[in-house]
PDB file of C-alpha atoms in Angstrom:
ATOM      1  CA  MET A   1      -2.636  -6.425  -2.872  1.00 88.00           C
ATOM      2  CA  HIS A   2       1.147  -6.269  -2.927  1.00 94.00           C
ATOM      3  CA  ILE A   3       2.603  -7.819  -6.285  1.00 95.00           C
ATOM      4  CA  PRO A   4       5.353 -10.188  -5.382  1.00 95.00           C
ATOM      5  CA  GLU A   5       8.744 -10.672  -6.986  1.00 94.00           C
ATOM      6  CA  ASN A   6       8.515 -12.390 -10.800  1.00 95.00           C
ATOM      7  CA  TYR A   7       4.696 -12.269 -10.965  1.00 97.00           C
ATOM      8  CA  LEU A   8       5.121  -9.468 -13.601  1.00 97.00           C
ATOM      9  CA  SER A   9       7.586  -9.461 -16.477  1.00 97.00           C
ATOM     10  CA  PRO A  10      10.611  -7.072 -16.316  1.00 97.00           C
ATOM     11  CA  GLN A  11       9.092  -5.554 -19.277  1.00 97.00           C
ATOM     12  CA  THR A  12       5.805  -4.875 -17.258  1.00 98.00           C
ATOM     13  CA  CYS A  13       7.726  -3.655 -14.349  1.00 97.00           C
ATOM     14  CA  GLY A  14       9.772  -1.180 -16.568  1.00 97.00           C
ATOM     15  CA  VAL A  15       6.527   0.426 -18.073  1.00 98.00           C
ATOM     16  CA  MET A  16       5.019   0.887 -14.655  1.00 98.00           C
ATOM     17  CA  LEU A  17       8.446   2.251 -13.046  1.00 98.00           C
ATOM     18  CA  ALA A  18       8.471   4.644 -15.879  1.00 98.00           C
ATOM     19  CA  THR A  19       4.652   5.673 -15.204  1.00 98.00           C
ATOM     20  CA  VAL A  20       5.063   6.585 -11.694  1.00 98.00           C
ATOM     21  CA  ALA A  21       8.415   8.444 -12.060  1.00 98.00           C
ATOM     22  CA  PRO A  22       7.230  11.571 -13.352  1.00 98.00           C
ATOM     23  CA  VAL A  23       4.482  11.319 -10.578  1.00 97.00           C
ATOM     24  CA  TRP A  24       6.744  10.702  -8.022  1.00 97.00           C
ATOM     25  CA  TYR A  25       8.729  14.090  -9.330  1.00 96.00           C
ATOM     26  CA  VAL A  26       5.595  16.361  -9.301  1.00 96.00           C
ATOM     27  CA  SER A  27       4.712  14.920  -5.741  1.00 95.00           C
ATOM     28  CA  ILE A  28       8.306  15.764  -4.451  1.00 93.00           C
ATOM     29  CA  LYS A  29       7.881  19.181  -6.093  1.00 93.00           C
ATOM     30  CA  LYS A  30       4.174  19.719  -4.677  1.00 92.00           C
ATOM     31  CA  VAL A  31       5.303  18.785  -1.452  1.00 91.00           C
ATOM     32  CA  ASP A  32       8.368  20.890  -1.098  1.00 89.00           C
ATOM     33  CA  ALA A  33       5.810  24.273  -1.749  1.00 89.00           C
ATOM     34  CA  GLN A  34       3.456  22.472   0.768  1.00 85.00           C
ATOM     35  CA  ILE A  35       5.981  22.327   3.229  1.00 85.00           C
ATOM     36  CA  LYS A  36       6.788  26.183   2.768  1.00 84.00           C
ATOM     37  CA  LEU A  37       3.320  26.992   3.659  1.00 81.00           C
ATOM     38  CA  HIS A  38       3.141  24.295   6.631  1.00 78.00           C
ATOM     39  CA  LYS A  39       6.303  23.245   8.119  1.00 79.00           C
ATOM     40  CA  GLU A  40       4.338  20.114  10.229  1.00 79.00           C
ATOM     41  CA  THR A  41       4.295  18.572   6.583  1.00 83.00           C
ATOM     42  CA  ILE A  42       7.681  17.327   7.416  1.00 85.00           C
ATOM     43  CA  PRO A  43       6.559  15.281  10.527  1.00 85.00           C
ATOM     44  CA  MET A  44       2.844  14.471   9.032  1.00 87.00           C
ATOM     45  CA  LEU A  45       5.007  12.976   6.469  1.00 90.00           C
ATOM     46  CA  GLY A  46       6.789  10.457   8.490  1.00 91.00           C
ATOM     47  CA  LEU A  47       3.558  10.070  10.591  1.00 91.00           C
ATOM     48  CA  SER A  48       1.604   9.364   7.236  1.00 92.00           C
ATOM     49  CA  SER A  49       4.056   6.565   5.889  1.00 95.00           C
ATOM     50  CA  SER A  50       4.012   5.016   9.308  1.00 95.00           C
ATOM     51  CA  LEU A  51       0.442   4.708   9.536  1.00 94.00           C
ATOM     52  CA  SER A  52       0.226   3.123   5.856  1.00 95.00           C
ATOM     53  CA  PHE A  53       2.816   0.633   6.927  1.00 95.00           C
ATOM     54  CA  LEU A  54       1.223  -0.260   9.937  1.00 94.00           C
ATOM     55  CA  ILE A  55      -2.375  -0.577   8.705  1.00 95.00           C
ATOM     56  CA  MET A  56      -0.914  -3.111   6.006  1.00 94.00           C
ATOM     57  CA  MET A  57       0.662  -5.259   8.726  1.00 92.00           C
ATOM     58  CA  PHE A  58      -3.074  -6.074   9.396  1.00 92.00           C
ATOM     59  CA  ASN A  59      -3.970  -8.959   7.676  1.00 89.00           C
ATOM     60  CA  LEU A  60      -7.732  -9.894   7.641  1.00 90.00           C
ATOM     61  CA  PRO A  61      -8.914 -13.320   6.766  1.00 87.00           C
ATOM     62  CA  VAL A  62     -11.263 -13.038   3.761  1.00 86.00           C
ATOM     63  CA  PRO A  63     -13.590 -15.437   1.851  1.00 79.00           C
ATOM     64  CA  GLY A  64     -11.636 -18.542   0.204  1.00 74.00           C
ATOM     65  CA  GLY A  65      -8.847 -18.821   2.786  1.00 74.00           C
ATOM     66  CA  THR A  66      -6.799 -16.172   2.062  1.00 84.00           C
ATOM     67  CA  THR A  67      -6.106 -12.667   3.749  1.00 89.00           C
ATOM     68  CA  ALA A  68      -6.048  -9.060   2.700  1.00 91.00           C
ATOM     69  CA  HIS A  69      -5.718  -5.761   4.277  1.00 92.00           C
ATOM     70  CA  ALA A  70      -6.398  -2.246   4.065  1.00 93.00           C
ATOM     71  CA  VAL A  71      -3.796   0.423   2.838  1.00 96.00           C
ATOM     72  CA  GLY A  72      -4.894   4.219   4.160  1.00 95.00           C
ATOM     73  CA  ALA A  73      -3.827   5.811   1.094  1.00 97.00           C
ATOM     74  CA  VAL A  74      -7.052   7.966   0.869  1.00 97.00           C
ATOM     75  CA  LEU A  75      -7.058   8.796   4.381  1.00 95.00           C
ATOM     76  CA  LEU A  76      -3.697  10.291   3.805  1.00 94.00           C
ATOM     77  CA  ALA A  77      -4.705  12.263   0.608  1.00 95.00           C
ATOM     78  CA  ILE A  78      -7.689  13.640   2.586  1.00 93.00           C
ATOM     79  CA  LEU A  79      -5.482  14.620   5.489  1.00 90.00           C
ATOM     80  CA  SER A  80      -2.556  16.039   3.575  1.00 89.00           C
ATOM     81  CA  GLY A  81      -3.331  16.398  -0.133  1.00 91.00           C
ATOM     82  CA  PRO A  82      -3.069  13.221  -2.830  1.00 95.00           C
ATOM     83  CA  TRP A  83       0.627  14.325  -3.989  1.00 95.00           C
ATOM     84  CA  ALA A  84       1.829  13.943   0.012  1.00 93.00           C
ATOM     85  CA  ALA A  85      -0.045  10.985   0.005  1.00 95.00           C
ATOM     86  CA  CYS A  86       1.602   9.524  -2.839  1.00 97.00           C
ATOM     87  CA  LEU A  87       5.061  10.186  -1.707  1.00 95.00           C
ATOM     88  CA  SER A  88       4.294   8.164   2.149  1.00 96.00           C
ATOM     89  CA  VAL A  89       2.481   5.445   0.656  1.00 97.00           C
ATOM     90  CA  SER A  90       5.502   4.906  -1.920  1.00 97.00           C
ATOM     91  CA  VAL A  91       8.026   5.171   0.592  1.00 96.00           C
ATOM     92  CA  ALA A  92       6.128   2.645   2.842  1.00 96.00           C
ATOM     93  CA  LEU A  93       6.036   0.144  -0.224  1.00 97.00           C
ATOM     94  CA  LEU A  94       9.887   0.881  -0.415  1.00 96.00           C
ATOM     95  CA  LEU A  95      10.482  -0.108   3.030  1.00 96.00           C
ATOM     96  CA  GLN A  96       8.406  -2.930   2.728  1.00 95.00           C
ATOM     97  CA  SER A  97       9.829  -4.547  -0.264  1.00 95.00           C
ATOM     98  CA  LEU A  98      13.401  -3.827   0.709  1.00 94.00           C
ATOM     99  CA  LEU A  99      13.776  -4.916   4.612  1.00 92.00           C
ATOM    100  CA  PHE A 100      10.488  -7.124   4.719  1.00 92.00           C
ATOM    101  CA  GLY A 101      10.089  -8.959   1.496  1.00 90.00           C
ATOM    102  CA  ASP A 102       6.528  -7.682   1.083  1.00 93.00           C
ATOM    103  CA  GLY A 103       6.292  -6.557  -2.734  1.00 93.00           C
ATOM    104  CA  GLY A 104       8.789  -7.371  -5.324  1.00 93.00           C
ATOM    105  CA  ILE A 105      11.871  -5.278  -5.924  1.00 95.00           C
ATOM    106  CA  LEU A 106      11.218  -5.188  -9.535  1.00 96.00           C
ATOM    107  CA  ALA A 107       7.281  -4.968  -8.978  1.00 96.00           C
ATOM    108  CA  PHE A 108       7.813  -1.495  -6.640  1.00 97.00           C
ATOM    109  CA  GLY A 109       6.555   0.648  -9.839  1.00 97.00           C
ATOM    110  CA  ALA A 110       3.574  -1.403 -10.109  1.00 98.00           C
ATOM    111  CA  ASN A 111       2.799  -1.541  -6.595  1.00 98.00           C
ATOM    112  CA  CYS A 112       3.353   2.244  -6.459  1.00 98.00           C
ATOM    113  CA  PHE A 113       0.835   2.734  -9.188  1.00 98.00           C
ATOM    114  CA  THR A 114      -1.800   0.941  -7.631  1.00 98.00           C
ATOM    115  CA  MET A 115      -1.546   1.915  -4.226  1.00 98.00           C
ATOM    116  CA  ALA A 116       0.183   5.322  -4.011  1.00 97.00           C
ATOM    117  CA  VAL A 117      -1.053   6.537  -7.351  1.00 98.00           C
ATOM    118  CA  VAL A 118      -4.634   5.371  -8.226  1.00 98.00           C
ATOM    119  CA  MET A 119      -5.953   4.502  -4.974  1.00 98.00           C
ATOM    120  CA  PRO A 120      -5.185   7.955  -3.093  1.00 97.00           C
ATOM    121  CA  PHE A 121      -5.898  10.025  -6.612  1.00 98.00           C
ATOM    122  CA  VAL A 122      -9.327   8.121  -7.378  1.00 98.00           C
ATOM    123  CA  GLY A 123     -10.211   8.447  -4.045  1.00 97.00           C
ATOM    124  CA  TYR A 124      -9.599  12.020  -3.215  1.00 96.00           C
ATOM    125  CA  GLY A 125     -11.168  12.957  -6.289  1.00 96.00           C
ATOM    126  CA  ILE A 126     -14.442  11.140  -4.826  1.00 96.00           C
ATOM    127  CA  TYR A 127     -13.974  13.125  -1.693  1.00 95.00           C
ATOM    128  CA  LEU A 128     -13.897  16.354  -3.575  1.00 94.00           C
ATOM    129  CA  LEU A 129     -17.019  15.591  -5.036  1.00 95.00           C
ATOM    130  CA  LEU A 130     -19.038  15.174  -1.942  1.00 93.00           C
ATOM    131  CA  LYS A 131     -16.981  16.858   0.835  1.00 89.00           C
ATOM    132  CA  LYS A 132     -18.799  20.085   0.772  1.00 88.00           C
ATOM    133  CA  HIS A 133     -22.193  18.586   1.527  1.00 89.00           C
ATOM    134  CA  ALA A 134     -21.437  15.184   2.726  1.00 91.00           C
ATOM    135  CA  PRO A 135     -18.165  14.699   4.278  1.00 90.00           C
ATOM    136  CA  LYS A 136     -18.530  11.898   6.351  1.00 92.00           C
ATOM    137  CA  ILE A 137     -20.227   9.853   3.449  1.00 94.00           C
ATOM    138  CA  GLY A 138     -17.677  11.254   0.917  1.00 94.00           C
ATOM    139  CA  ALA A 139     -14.752  10.183   3.233  1.00 95.00           C
ATOM    140  CA  PHE A 140     -16.316   6.446   3.500  1.00 97.00           C
ATOM    141  CA  LEU A 141     -17.145   6.198  -0.194  1.00 97.00           C
ATOM    142  CA  ALA A 142     -13.624   8.051  -1.270  1.00 97.00           C
ATOM    143  CA  ALA A 143     -12.006   5.393   0.420  1.00 97.00           C
ATOM    144  CA  TYR A 144     -13.903   2.341  -0.744  1.00 98.00           C
ATOM    145  CA  VAL A 145     -13.945   3.239  -4.298  1.00 98.00           C
ATOM    146  CA  GLY A 146     -10.258   4.057  -3.848  1.00 98.00           C
ATOM    147  CA  VAL A 147      -9.160   0.701  -2.914  1.00 98.00           C
ATOM    148  CA  ASN A 148     -11.214  -1.044  -4.908  1.00 98.00           C
ATOM    149  CA  ALA A 149      -9.765   1.256  -8.113  1.00 98.00           C
ATOM    150  CA  ALA A 150      -6.301  -0.077  -6.732  1.00 98.00           C
ATOM    151  CA  ALA A 151      -7.502  -3.690  -6.637  1.00 97.00           C
ATOM    152  CA  LEU A 152      -8.927  -3.834 -10.260  1.00 98.00           C
ATOM    153  CA  ALA A 153      -5.576  -2.263 -11.428  1.00 98.00           C
ATOM    154  CA  THR A 154      -3.583  -5.002  -9.719  1.00 97.00           C
ATOM    155  CA  ALA A 155      -5.711  -7.509 -11.168  1.00 97.00           C
ATOM    156  CA  ILE A 156      -5.549  -6.086 -14.559  1.00 98.00           C
ATOM    157  CA  LEU A 157      -1.773  -5.891 -14.162  1.00 97.00           C
ATOM    158  CA  LEU A 158      -1.733  -9.640 -13.202  1.00 97.00           C
ATOM    159  CA  GLY A 159      -4.016 -10.934 -15.806  1.00 97.00           C
ATOM    160  CA  VAL A 160      -2.570  -9.602 -18.673  1.00 97.00           C
ATOM    161  CA  GLN A 161       0.626 -11.678 -17.957  1.00 97.00           C
ATOM    162  CA  PRO A 162      -0.494 -14.625 -19.654  1.00 95.00           C
ATOM    163  CA  LEU A 163      -2.134 -12.901 -22.780  1.00 96.00           C
ATOM    164  CA  LEU A 164       1.095 -10.818 -23.372  1.00 95.00           C
ATOM    165  CA  PHE A 165       4.237 -13.354 -22.412  1.00 96.00           C
ATOM    166  CA  HIS A 166       3.962 -17.120 -22.845  1.00 94.00           C
ATOM    167  CA  ASP A 167       6.186 -19.548 -24.549  1.00 93.00           C
ATOM    168  CA  ALA A 168       5.987 -21.125 -27.932  1.00 92.00           C
ATOM    169  CA  ALA A 169       3.526 -23.608 -26.259  1.00 90.00           C
ATOM    170  CA  ARG A 170       1.355 -20.725 -25.024  1.00 91.00           C
ATOM    171  CA  GLN A 171       2.606 -21.659 -21.471  1.00 93.00           C
ATOM    172  CA  PRO A 172       2.525 -18.332 -19.247  1.00 95.00           C
ATOM    173  CA  LEU A 173       5.803 -17.133 -18.482  1.00 96.00           C
ATOM    174  CA  TYR A 174       4.899 -15.122 -15.266  1.00 96.00           C
ATOM    175  CA  ASN A 175       1.424 -15.189 -13.425  1.00 96.00           C
ATOM    176  CA  PRO A 176      -0.801 -17.622 -14.755  1.00 95.00           C
ATOM    177  CA  TYR A 177      -3.716 -16.705 -13.969  1.00 95.00           C
ATOM    178  CA  PRO A 178      -5.945 -14.776 -16.942  1.00 95.00           C
ATOM    179  CA  LEU A 179      -8.265 -11.788 -16.383  1.00 96.00           C
ATOM    180  CA  ASN A 180     -11.112 -13.816 -16.195  1.00 94.00           C
ATOM    181  CA  ILE A 181      -9.884 -15.173 -13.003  1.00 94.00           C
ATOM    182  CA  THR A 182      -7.851 -12.295 -11.576  1.00 96.00           C
ATOM    183  CA  ILE A 183     -10.590  -9.767 -11.771  1.00 96.00           C
ATOM    184  CA  PRO A 184     -13.037 -11.564  -9.866  1.00 96.00           C
ATOM    185  CA  ALA A 185     -10.643 -13.107  -7.221  1.00 94.00           C
ATOM    186  CA  MET A 186      -9.343  -9.630  -6.723  1.00 95.00           C
ATOM    187  CA  MET A 187     -12.739  -7.479  -6.847  1.00 96.00           C
ATOM    188  CA  SER A 188     -15.018 -10.164  -4.694  1.00 94.00           C
ATOM    189  CA  VAL A 189     -12.682  -9.848  -1.951  1.00 94.00           C
ATOM    190  CA  HIS A 190     -12.388  -5.881  -1.841  1.00 96.00           C
ATOM    191  CA  LEU A 191     -15.739  -4.875  -2.945  1.00 96.00           C
ATOM    192  CA  LEU A 192     -17.483  -7.656  -0.349  1.00 94.00           C
ATOM    193  CA  VAL A 193     -14.736  -6.638   2.809  1.00 95.00           C
ATOM    194  CA  ILE A 194     -11.867  -4.722   2.014  1.00 96.00           C
ATOM    195  CA  GLY A 195     -13.597  -1.740   0.857  1.00 97.00           C
ATOM    196  CA  PHE A 196     -16.064  -1.541   3.814  1.00 97.00           C
ATOM    197  CA  VAL A 197     -12.865  -2.364   6.502  1.00 96.00           C
ATOM    198  CA  GLU A 198     -10.996   0.814   4.460  1.00 97.00           C
ATOM    199  CA  GLY A 199     -13.853   3.222   4.517  1.00 97.00           C
ATOM    200  CA  ILE A 200     -14.337   2.639   8.237  1.00 96.00           C
ATOM    201  CA  PHE A 201     -10.948   2.790   9.194  1.00 95.00           C
ATOM    202  CA  THR A 202     -10.565   6.388   6.988  1.00 95.00           C
ATOM    203  CA  LEU A 203     -13.735   7.595   8.705  1.00 93.00           C
ATOM    204  CA  SER A 204     -12.697   6.746  12.011  1.00 92.00           C
ATOM    205  CA  VAL A 205      -9.345   7.901  11.982  1.00 91.00           C
ATOM    206  CA  LEU A 206     -10.347  11.213  10.082  1.00 89.00           C
ATOM    207  CA  SER A 207     -13.052  11.767  13.049  1.00 86.00           C
ATOM    208  CA  PHE A 208     -10.501  11.430  15.660  1.00 85.00           C
ATOM    209  CA  VAL A 209      -7.663  13.529  14.228  1.00 82.00           C
ATOM    210  CA  LYS A 210      -9.504  16.352  12.611  1.00 74.00           C
ATOM    211  CA  ARG A 211      -8.405  19.861  13.674  1.00 54.00           C
ATOM    212  CA  SER A 212     -11.569  21.231  14.197  1.00 46.00           C
ATOM    213  CA  THR A 213     -14.407  20.402  16.376  1.00 41.00           C
ATOM    214  CA  GLN A 214     -16.643  23.108  14.906  1.00 43.00           C
ATOM    215  CA  THR A 215     -17.636  21.497  11.445  1.00 45.00           C
ATOM    216  CA  ASP A 216     -18.000  18.175  10.173  1.00 47.00           C
ATOM    217  CA  THR A 217     -15.772  18.644   7.143  1.00 50.00           C
ATOM    218  CA  PHE A 218     -12.345  17.181   6.996  1.00 55.00           C
ATOM    219  CA  THR A 219      -9.539  19.415   5.901  1.00 55.00           C
ATOM    220  CA  LEU A 220      -6.022  19.482   4.864  1.00 57.00           C
ATOM    221  CA  LEU A 221      -2.985  20.401   7.103  1.00 54.00           C
ATOM    222  CA  PRO A 222      -2.754  21.469   9.826  1.00 59.00           C
ATOM    223  CA  VAL A 223      -3.667  18.085  11.379  1.00 65.00           C
ATOM    224  CA  ASN A 224      -3.519  17.147  15.077  1.00 67.00           C
ATOM    225  CA  THR A 225      -0.797  15.154  14.750  1.00 75.00           C
ATOM    226  CA  ARG A 226      -0.592  14.161  18.962  1.00 80.00           C
ATOM    227  CA  ARG A 227      -3.850  12.148  18.372  1.00 83.00           C
ATOM    228  CA  LEU A 228      -2.345  10.681  15.110  1.00 85.00           C
ATOM    229  CA  LYS A 229       0.903   9.439  17.274  1.00 86.00           C
ATOM    230  CA  PHE A 230      -1.398   8.026  19.844  1.00 88.00           C
ATOM    231  CA  ILE A 231      -3.058   6.032  16.822  1.00 90.00           C
ATOM    232  CA  LEU A 232       0.331   5.013  15.899  1.00 92.00           C
ATOM    233  CA  ILE A 233       1.180   3.515  19.165  1.00 92.00           C
ATOM    234  CA  GLY A 234      -2.053   1.647  19.386  1.00 92.00           C
ATOM    235  CA  PHE A 235      -1.470   0.251  15.961  1.00 92.00           C
ATOM    236  CA  VAL A 236       2.323  -0.829  17.197  1.00 93.00           C
ATOM    237  CA  LEU A 237       0.951  -2.763  20.015  1.00 92.00           C
ATOM    238  CA  LEU A 238      -1.870  -4.195  18.169  1.00 91.00           C
ATOM    239  CA  SER A 239       0.153  -5.084  15.387  1.00 90.00           C
ATOM    240  CA  PRO A 240       0.591  -8.688  16.409  1.00 91.00           C
ATOM    241  CA  LEU A 241      -3.157  -9.426  15.823  1.00 89.00           C
ATOM    242  CA  GLY A 242      -2.440  -9.315  12.204  1.00 88.00           C
ATOM    243  CA  LEU A 243      -0.505 -12.605  12.733  1.00 86.00           C
ATOM    244  CA  LEU A 244      -3.869 -14.281  13.447  1.00 84.00           C
ATOM    245  CA  ALA A 245      -5.300 -14.296   9.913  1.00 82.00           C
ATOM    246  CA  SER A 246      -3.836 -17.516   8.525  1.00 76.00           C
ATOM    247  CA  GLY A 247      -3.423 -18.001   4.655  1.00 79.00           C
ATOM    248  CA  THR A 248      -1.661 -16.032   2.072  1.00 85.00           C
ATOM    249  CA  ALA A 249      -3.627 -13.036   0.295  1.00 89.00           C
ATOM    250  CA  TRP A 250      -4.539 -13.782  -3.246  1.00 89.00           C
ATOM    251  CA  GLY A 251      -1.689 -13.447  -5.777  1.00 90.00           C
ATOM    252  CA  GLU A 252       0.991 -13.566  -3.249  1.00 91.00           C
ATOM    253  CA  TRP A 253       2.231 -16.783  -3.064  1.00 91.00           C
ATOM    254  CA  ASP A 254       5.752 -18.160  -3.373  1.00 89.00           C
ATOM    255  CA  LEU A 255       6.277 -20.567  -6.620  1.00 90.00           C
ATOM    256  CA  ASN A 256       5.528 -23.617  -4.324  1.00 89.00           C
ATOM    257  CA  GLU A 257       2.082 -22.373  -3.006  1.00 91.00           C
ATOM    258  CA  LEU A 258       1.374 -20.870  -6.777  1.00 92.00           C
ATOM    259  CA  VAL A 259       1.504 -24.361  -7.787  1.00 90.00           C
ATOM    260  CA  LYS A 260      -0.578 -25.774  -5.133  1.00 90.00           C
ATOM    261  CA  THR A 261      -3.270 -23.314  -5.877  1.00 90.00           C
ATOM    262  CA  LEU A 262      -3.137 -24.163  -9.696  1.00 90.00           C
ATOM    263  CA  LYS A 263      -3.694 -27.897  -9.002  1.00 89.00           C
ATOM    264  CA  ASP A 264      -6.436 -27.049  -6.176  1.00 85.00           C
ATOM    265  CA  ASN A 265      -8.389 -25.077  -8.634  1.00 81.00           C
ATOM    266  CA  HIS A 266      -7.624 -28.233 -11.413  1.00 80.00           C
ATOM    267  CA  LEU A 267      -5.522 -25.992 -13.675  1.00 82.00           C
ATOM    268  CA  PRO A 268      -1.976 -27.047 -15.393  1.00 82.00           C
ATOM    269  CA  THR A 269       0.265 -27.063 -12.691  1.00 85.00           C
ATOM    270  CA  HIS A 270       3.182 -25.577 -14.743  1.00 86.00           C
ATOM    271  CA  LYS A 271       5.606 -23.585 -13.468  1.00 90.00           C
ATOM    272  CA  PRO A 272       5.920 -20.553 -14.936  1.00 94.00           C
ATOM    273  CA  GLN A 273       9.773 -20.516 -16.353  1.00 94.00           C
ATOM    274  CA  GLY A 274       9.733 -16.587 -16.118  1.00 94.00           C
ATOM    275  CA  MET A 275       8.802 -17.052 -12.143  1.00 94.00           C
ATOM    276  CA  VAL A 276      11.424 -19.938 -12.173  1.00 93.00           C
ATOM    277  CA  HIS A 277      14.337 -18.254 -13.439  1.00 92.00           C
ATOM    278  CA  GLY A 278      13.177 -14.718 -12.226  1.00 90.00           C
ATOM    279  CA  LEU A 279      15.187 -12.386  -9.430  1.00 88.00           C
ATOM    280  CA  SER A 280      15.822 -14.055  -6.160  1.00 86.00           C
ATOM    281  CA  PHE A 281      15.808 -11.382  -3.685  1.00 86.00           C
ATOM    282  CA  HIS A 282      15.807 -12.247   0.448  1.00 85.00           C
ATOM    283  CA  SER A 283      14.952  -9.529   2.543  1.00 87.00           C
ATOM    284  CA  LEU A 284      16.677  -8.855   5.886  1.00 86.00           C
ATOM    285  CA  PHE A 285      13.137  -9.282   7.903  1.00 89.00           C
ATOM    286  CA  SER A 286      11.345 -11.478   5.652  1.00 88.00           C
ATOM    287  CA  ASP A 287       7.535 -11.717   6.628  1.00 86.00           C
ATOM    288  CA  TYR A 288       8.308  -8.944   9.606  1.00 91.00           C
ATOM    289  CA  THR A 289      10.275 -11.680  11.725  1.00 89.00           C
ATOM    290  CA  ILE A 290      13.472 -11.488  13.532  1.00 89.00           C
ATOM    291  CA  PRO A 291      15.762 -14.343  14.100  1.00 89.00           C
ATOM    292  CA  GLY A 292      15.847 -15.396  17.846  1.00 89.00           C
ATOM    293  CA  LEU A 293      12.824 -13.584  18.837  1.00 91.00           C
ATOM    294  CA  PRO A 294       9.418 -14.603  18.883  1.00 93.00           C
ATOM    295  CA  ILE A 295       7.282 -13.587  15.999  1.00 92.00           C
ATOM    296  CA  SER A 296       4.920 -11.384  17.791  1.00 92.00           C
ATOM    297  CA  ILE A 297       7.903  -9.241  19.575  1.00 94.00           C
ATOM    298  CA  GLY A 298       9.602  -9.369  15.903  1.00 91.00           C
ATOM    299  CA  TYR A 299       6.512  -8.034  14.499  1.00 92.00           C
ATOM    300  CA  ILE A 300       6.213  -4.987  17.104  1.00 94.00           C
ATOM    301  CA  LEU A 301       9.889  -4.228  16.771  1.00 94.00           C
ATOM    302  CA  CYS A 302       9.727  -4.116  12.741  1.00 93.00           C
ATOM    303  CA  GLY A 303       6.584  -1.622  13.340  1.00 93.00           C
ATOM    304  CA  ILE A 304       8.895   0.649  15.281  1.00 94.00           C
ATOM    305  CA  THR A 305      11.933   0.420  13.286  1.00 93.00           C
ATOM    306  CA  ALA A 306       9.774   1.526  10.382  1.00 93.00           C
ATOM    307  CA  ILE A 307       8.524   4.602  12.129  1.00 93.00           C
ATOM    308  CA  LEU A 308      11.824   5.646  12.986  1.00 93.00           C
ATOM    309  CA  VAL A 309      13.038   5.298   9.893  1.00 93.00           C
ATOM    310  CA  PHE A 310      10.221   7.358   8.133  1.00 93.00           C
ATOM    311  CA  LEU A 311      10.327  10.190  10.825  1.00 89.00           C
ATOM    312  CA  LEU A 312      14.182  10.403  10.111  1.00 90.00           C
ATOM    313  CA  LEU A 313      13.945   9.959   6.343  1.00 89.00           C
ATOM    314  CA  TYR A 314      11.689  12.889   5.853  1.00 88.00           C
ATOM    315  CA  ARG A 315      13.586  15.088   8.417  1.00 83.00           C
ATOM    316  CA  LEU A 316      16.923  14.805   6.562  1.00 85.00           C
ATOM    317  CA  LEU A 317      15.347  14.874   3.057  1.00 79.00           C
ATOM    318  CA  PHE A 318      13.208  17.700   3.087  1.00 76.00           C
ATOM    319  CA  GLU A 319      14.995  19.994   6.048  1.00 70.00           C
ATOM    320  CA  ARG A 320      17.987  19.945   4.240  1.00 64.00           C
ATOM    321  CA  ARG A 321      16.446  20.794   0.906  1.00 60.00           C
ATOM    322  CA  ASN A 322      14.774  23.669   2.314  1.00 59.00           C
ATOM    323  CA  LYS A 323      17.734  24.821   4.181  1.00 61.00           C
ATOM    324  CA  ASN A 324      19.456  24.836   0.826  1.00 56.00           C
ATOM    325  CA  ALA A 325      16.953  26.302  -1.054  1.00 55.00           C
TER     326      ALA A 325
END
């Protein structure tokens, strides 16, 4: 679901960044207020970003020879609130794009809009409607609907590009696939596979870490962070399993792969000129690999690095803010 570099026009990227910026601002304010009530919010933010980061490393094979992954945004919204989830997922996406080349730098605002805004808030809204009478069903449906809402938003952002941005010969400048292709391609995978994976993952983790065993209702903080740490350790150790799925996620191809998919689908193989002359950014650990190390070891070390960065970042940011307040 990560939109790569140059698939969206600079204008689209600017609009999406401007759209999510006020959400980030409110999220920081809301999280600041939450920390005053629950000090454990600070380590929970680090654990939340780590959880989202790690679950996105587990690529799953899906029909069509491509791959996809869960996100965990609705799970985080149920555990610590949608504003904290928005912040946690945004920070995870930022690290992914800067260090690991997963998602475009210019597309960062768009990726945050779909996975850190649409997904947690839509999912949390579903959960609020159902949690009183059917919390487990509510958690599953919240995750299922949330990830599909994010997939639909991604499909629309990609699909409007050839409609809005093309040259005089009507050749697309950026993503060449129109809405009648992007929406079915994205939604079929997420409705039939990833939505269920996201729902099962969300419900399973909630059942494992919920604070109270006296009720079936999942509540906001405080959360059993010790159990959450066990989950993170398990995900780190198992993360190389994400390498087993072959194929690139739909819409996340590099330029050469894109041309090949166009040819395979009997479409014009014109290279979009906006993509050809777009931003070229080479991340330090592209595709979660570390030069000189086996791929599986590099994958594990990337996961460990991310966890340490997240825990340190939130501690420095929010503990200092609260001491100076």
